[in-house]
Amino acid sequence: MKIKKILASAVAVALTFSVMSANAFAADNLISGDLNLGKGWGGEFIDAGKFTDVKEGDVVTVEYIINNEDEYHLVQIANGCDGWPILACSTKAINNQPDDEFKNQDDGFAVVSVDGSVSYTLNADDVVSLQIFGMVIRGYDITVKSVTVGAPVAVETTVPEAVTDVSENVDSTAADTAAAETSAVTTISNLAGNVTAAESNDKNNAETGAEGVAAVAGIAVIAALGIIIAKKNKY
């Protein structure tokens, strides 16, 4: 029973990782090559045509590396119209690095400290803005590696055949172990009966060898118990 519970847990973990890995984003990189934003507070424009099929709830993900030319590092996505106003999602970046000293600022810049990525979930107003004005990627002391936009891909996950085979082997092994235990217990019971009979006979004849029978029975009992223990330890 314990073995089955362990296998069930392992299968659940495997399925969880499989579903997580399926949450990739179906989108091409919206920029070409590495985009070094340096320390000039500039930005890179992405044309509105790139966002024709974008929908509310889609996610923009910006992957970057730190240049380490200054003490702080920033990343931002903004509306592509004049003045580059921030989008509604600009102040709600999701950090994808748990060890990052991350912070969203009111001006739409996310403070980052290690190489990684941030994600933004678009609302209806963001979608309209991007489809009309496009997007600007901004940052300070970072190099942008990729910018993608899209929705999570739903993937049906199945249990690998190997897991089913293991479960069957465990059931077979458990059955074998139970049979061995039953046989050993039967042997012990029979030997105990022999010892009792020998002791009874010994009352009439002191030379019947009851002690020898008891000794042999004791050794057999120990051997039988050893079989049980070995079987249990093996699995």
C-alpha positions as a printed NumPy array, in Angstrom:
array([[  0.   ,   0.   ,   0.   ],
       [  2.807,   2.424,   0.864],
       [  4.53 ,   1.662,  -2.451],
       [  1.335,   2.462,  -4.351],
       [  0.979,   5.77 ,  -2.493],
       [  4.562,   6.718,  -3.369],
       [  3.979,   5.883,  -7.042],
       [  0.748,   7.883,  -7.066],
       [  2.596,  10.899,  -5.668],
       [  5.353,  10.526,  -8.247],
       [  2.818,  10.384, -11.076],
       [  1.075,  13.495,  -9.751],
       [  4.373,  15.394,  -9.634],
       [  5.267,  14.25 , -13.151],
       [  1.91 ,  15.424, -14.468],
       [  2.267,  18.764, -12.691],
       [  5.653,  19.412, -14.307],
       [  4.27 ,  18.321, -17.654],
       [  1.403,  20.825, -17.431],
       [  3.759,  23.577, -16.287],
       [  6.095,  22.949, -19.198],
       [  3.103,  23.199, -21.547],
       [  2.503,  26.81 , -20.5  ],
       [  4.86 ,  28.171, -23.134],
       [  3.734,  31.112, -25.202],
       [  2.815,  30.643, -28.835],
       [  4.6  ,  33.667, -30.295],
       [  7.674,  34.594, -32.291],
       [ 10.307,  36.939, -30.976],
       [  9.145,  40.501, -31.719],
       [ 12.675,  41.891, -31.894],
       [ 15.698,  40.946, -34.004],
       [ 18.902,  40.062, -32.189],
       [ 20.054,  41.412, -28.841],
       [ 18.745,  44.87 , -27.922],
       [ 21.239,  46.717, -25.705],
       [ 19.301,  49.564, -24.085],
       [ 22.415,  50.923, -22.373],
       [ 22.076,  53.889, -20.007],
       [ 20.532,  56.439, -22.365],
       [ 16.899,  55.865, -21.377],
       [ 16.04 ,  55.036, -24.962],
       [ 13.614,  52.46 , -26.296],
       [ 12.872,  50.159, -29.219],
       [  9.621,  50.539, -31.166],
       [  7.593,  47.46 , -32.156],
       [  5.039,  48.096, -34.915],
       [  1.298,  47.823, -34.225],
       [  0.986,  45.219, -36.979],
       [  2.726,  42.751, -34.678],
       [ -0.265,  42.895, -32.314],
       [ -3.124,  42.342, -34.776],
       [ -4.168,  39.033, -33.206],
       [ -3.462,  39.948, -29.583],
       [ -6.346,  39.412, -27.153],
       [ -7.209,  40.455, -23.61 ],
       [ -5.463,  38.099, -21.206],
       [ -2.492,  37.478, -23.494],
       [  0.925,  37.822, -21.916],
       [  3.929,  39.882, -23.002],
       [  7.218,  38.395, -21.769],
       [ 10.501,  40.312, -21.882],
       [ 13.699,  38.296, -21.435],
       [ 16.855,  40.243, -20.594],
       [ 20.377,  40.11 , -19.205],
       [ 21.978,  42.646, -16.874],
       [ 24.787,  44.773, -18.339],
       [ 26.273,  45.517, -14.889],
       [ 27.455,  48.964, -15.91 ],
       [ 25.519,  50.651, -13.112],
       [ 24.092,  49.9  ,  -9.685],
       [ 20.463,  49.568, -10.801],
       [ 18.679,  48.01 , -13.772],
       [ 15.2  ,  48.685, -15.166],
       [ 12.793,  47.287, -17.741],
       [  9.485,  48.651, -19.058],
       [  6.922,  48.174, -21.811],
       [  5.007,  51.261, -22.954],
       [  2.445,  52.555, -25.416],
       [  4.036,  53.399, -28.761],
       [  2.286,  56.759, -29.214],
       [  4.017,  60.107, -28.653],
       [  5.494,  60.461, -25.192],
       [  5.493,  56.674, -24.651],
       [  2.847,  56.587, -21.909],
       [  2.779,  53.45 , -19.83 ],
       [  0.225,  50.714, -20.367],
       [ -2.215,  49.628, -17.676],
       [ -0.145,  46.464, -17.181],
       [  3.187,  48.331, -17.02 ],
       [  3.037,  48.669, -13.238],
       [  1.993,  45.038, -12.769],
       [  4.997,  43.146, -14.112],
       [  5.35 ,  39.582, -12.866],
       [  8.89 ,  38.588, -11.966],
       [  9.867,  35.118, -13.192],
       [ 13.006,  34.854, -11.   ],
       [ 12.261,  34.067,  -7.332],
       [ 15.753,  35.143,  -6.226],
       [ 15.486,  38.563,  -7.892],
       [ 15.246,  41.74 ,  -5.797],
       [ 12.244,  42.796,  -7.849],
       [ 10.048,  45.876,  -7.548],
       [  7.308,  47.478,  -9.624],
       [  7.472,  51.287,  -9.69 ],
       [  4.627,  53.739, -10.281],
       [  6.384,  55.069, -13.384],
       [  6.013,  51.669, -15.036],
       [  9.644,  50.589, -14.675],
       [ 10.35 ,  47.269, -12.997],
       [ 13.558,  47.156, -10.956],
       [ 15.484,  43.932, -11.634],
       [ 18.765,  42.616, -10.282],
       [ 19.573,  39.352, -12.094],
       [ 19.291,  37.974, -15.617],
       [ 15.787,  36.722, -16.286],
       [ 12.402,  37.799, -17.583],
       [  9.257,  39.683, -16.608],
       [  5.719,  39.109, -17.854],
       [  2.762,  41.439, -18.306],
       [ -0.888,  40.376, -18.663],
       [ -2.701,  42.645, -21.119],
       [ -6.151,  44.062, -20.332],
       [ -8.662,  45.287, -22.935],
       [ -7.308,  48.867, -22.973],
       [ -3.738,  47.608, -23.434],
       [ -4.805,  45.532, -26.435],
       [ -6.468,  48.532, -28.116],
       [ -3.399,  50.713, -27.496],
       [ -0.992,  48.145, -28.914],
       [ -3.117,  47.524, -32.001],
       [ -3.248,  51.261, -32.747],
       [  0.106,  52.573, -31.556],
       [  2.362,  49.563, -31.178],
       [  4.761,  49.071, -28.253],
       [  8.029,  50.499, -27.   ],
       [ 10.483,  48.376, -25.01 ],
       [ 12.424,  50.532, -22.579],
       [ 15.125,  49.808, -20.042],
       [ 18.265,  50.901, -18.285],
       [ 21.519,  48.944, -18.098],
       [ 19.98 ,  45.815, -19.617],
       [ 20.126,  43.959, -22.923],
       [ 16.804,  42.563, -24.11 ],
       [ 17.118,  39.059, -25.551],
       [ 13.524,  38.493, -26.623],
       [ 10.012,  39.927, -26.473],
       [  7.071,  37.567, -27.02 ],
       [  3.306,  37.891, -26.757],
       [  0.666,  35.183, -26.749],
       [ -1.573,  32.926, -24.722],
       [ -0.646,  29.727, -22.854],
       [ -0.922,  26.63 , -25.014],
       [ -3.344,  23.987, -23.723],
       [ -1.723,  20.546, -24.038],
       [ -3.366,  17.235, -23.108],
       [ -1.104,  15.308, -20.77 ],
       [ -1.087,  11.499, -20.519],
       [  0.556,   9.153, -18.043],
       [  3.639,   7.454, -19.57 ],
       [  3.267,   3.709, -20.254],
       [  6.333,   3.007, -18.13 ],
       [  4.497,   4.188, -15.012],
       [  1.691,   1.655, -15.619],
       [  4.262,  -1.139, -16.041],
       [  5.932,  -0.214, -12.751],
       [  2.575,  -0.33 , -10.967],
       [  1.94 ,  -3.818, -12.334],
       [  5.39 ,  -4.982, -11.223],
       [  4.772,  -3.598,  -7.754],
       [  1.455,  -5.457,  -7.529],
       [  3.195,  -8.679,  -8.595],
       [  6.018,  -8.148,  -6.118],
       [  3.566,  -7.441,  -3.307],
       [  1.696, -10.655,  -4.126],
       [  4.938, -12.663,  -4.107],
       [  5.943, -11.153,  -0.775],
       [  2.527, -11.92 ,   0.765],
       [  2.754, -15.537,  -0.44 ],
       [  6.237, -15.891,   1.048],
       [  5.016, -14.496,   4.362],
       [  2.037, -16.913,   4.408],
       [  4.325, -19.859,   3.671],
       [  6.766, -18.827,   6.383],
       [  3.992, -18.404,   8.945],
       [  2.619, -21.853,   8.036],
       [  6.1  , -23.355,   8.457],
       [  6.514, -21.705,  11.849],
       [  3.082, -22.953,  12.941],
       [  3.873, -26.542,  11.865],
       [  7.234, -26.501,  13.598],
       [  5.666, -25.148,  16.753],
       [  3.233, -28.092,  16.664],
       [  6.129, -30.518,  16.278],
       [  7.893, -29.005,  19.272],
       [  4.747, -29.343,  21.372],
       [  4.358, -32.984,  20.35 ],
       [  8.008, -33.658,  21.142],
       [  7.645, -32.12 ,  24.572],
       [  4.592, -34.298,  25.221],
       [  6.484, -37.437,  24.241],
       [  9.399, -36.343,  26.362],
       [  7.296, -36.838,  29.471],
       [  7.329, -40.571,  28.694],
       [ 10.868, -40.87 ,  27.347],
       [ 13.685, -38.555,  28.334],
       [ 15.814, -39.656,  25.342],
       [ 13.344, -38.766,  22.574],
       [ 15.487, -35.842,  21.451],
       [ 12.897, -33.16 ,  22.121],
       [ 15.687, -30.656,  22.669],
       [ 17.073, -31.454,  19.211],
       [ 13.668, -31.031,  17.602],
       [ 13.201, -27.719,  19.39 ],
       [ 16.629, -26.542,  18.273],
       [ 15.962, -27.457,  14.646],
       [ 12.563, -25.805,  14.851],
       [ 14.137, -22.692,  16.311],
       [ 16.634, -22.501,  13.458],
       [ 13.836, -22.945,  10.925],
       [ 11.809, -20.213,  12.591],
       [ 14.75 , -17.837,  12.432],
       [ 15.303, -18.722,   8.761],
       [ 11.632, -18.156,   7.959],
       [ 11.671, -14.795,   9.698],
       [ 14.829, -13.944,   7.76 ],
       [ 12.998, -14.61 ,   4.498],
       [ 10.214, -12.238,   5.48 ],
       [ 12.615,  -9.5  ,   6.549],
       [ 14.708,  -9.889,   3.394],
       [ 11.614,  -9.67 ,   1.221],
       [ 10.424,  -6.52 ,   2.955],
       [ 13.843,  -4.861,   2.872],
       [ 14.252,  -5.653,  -0.795],
       [ 11.162,  -3.656,  -1.686]])
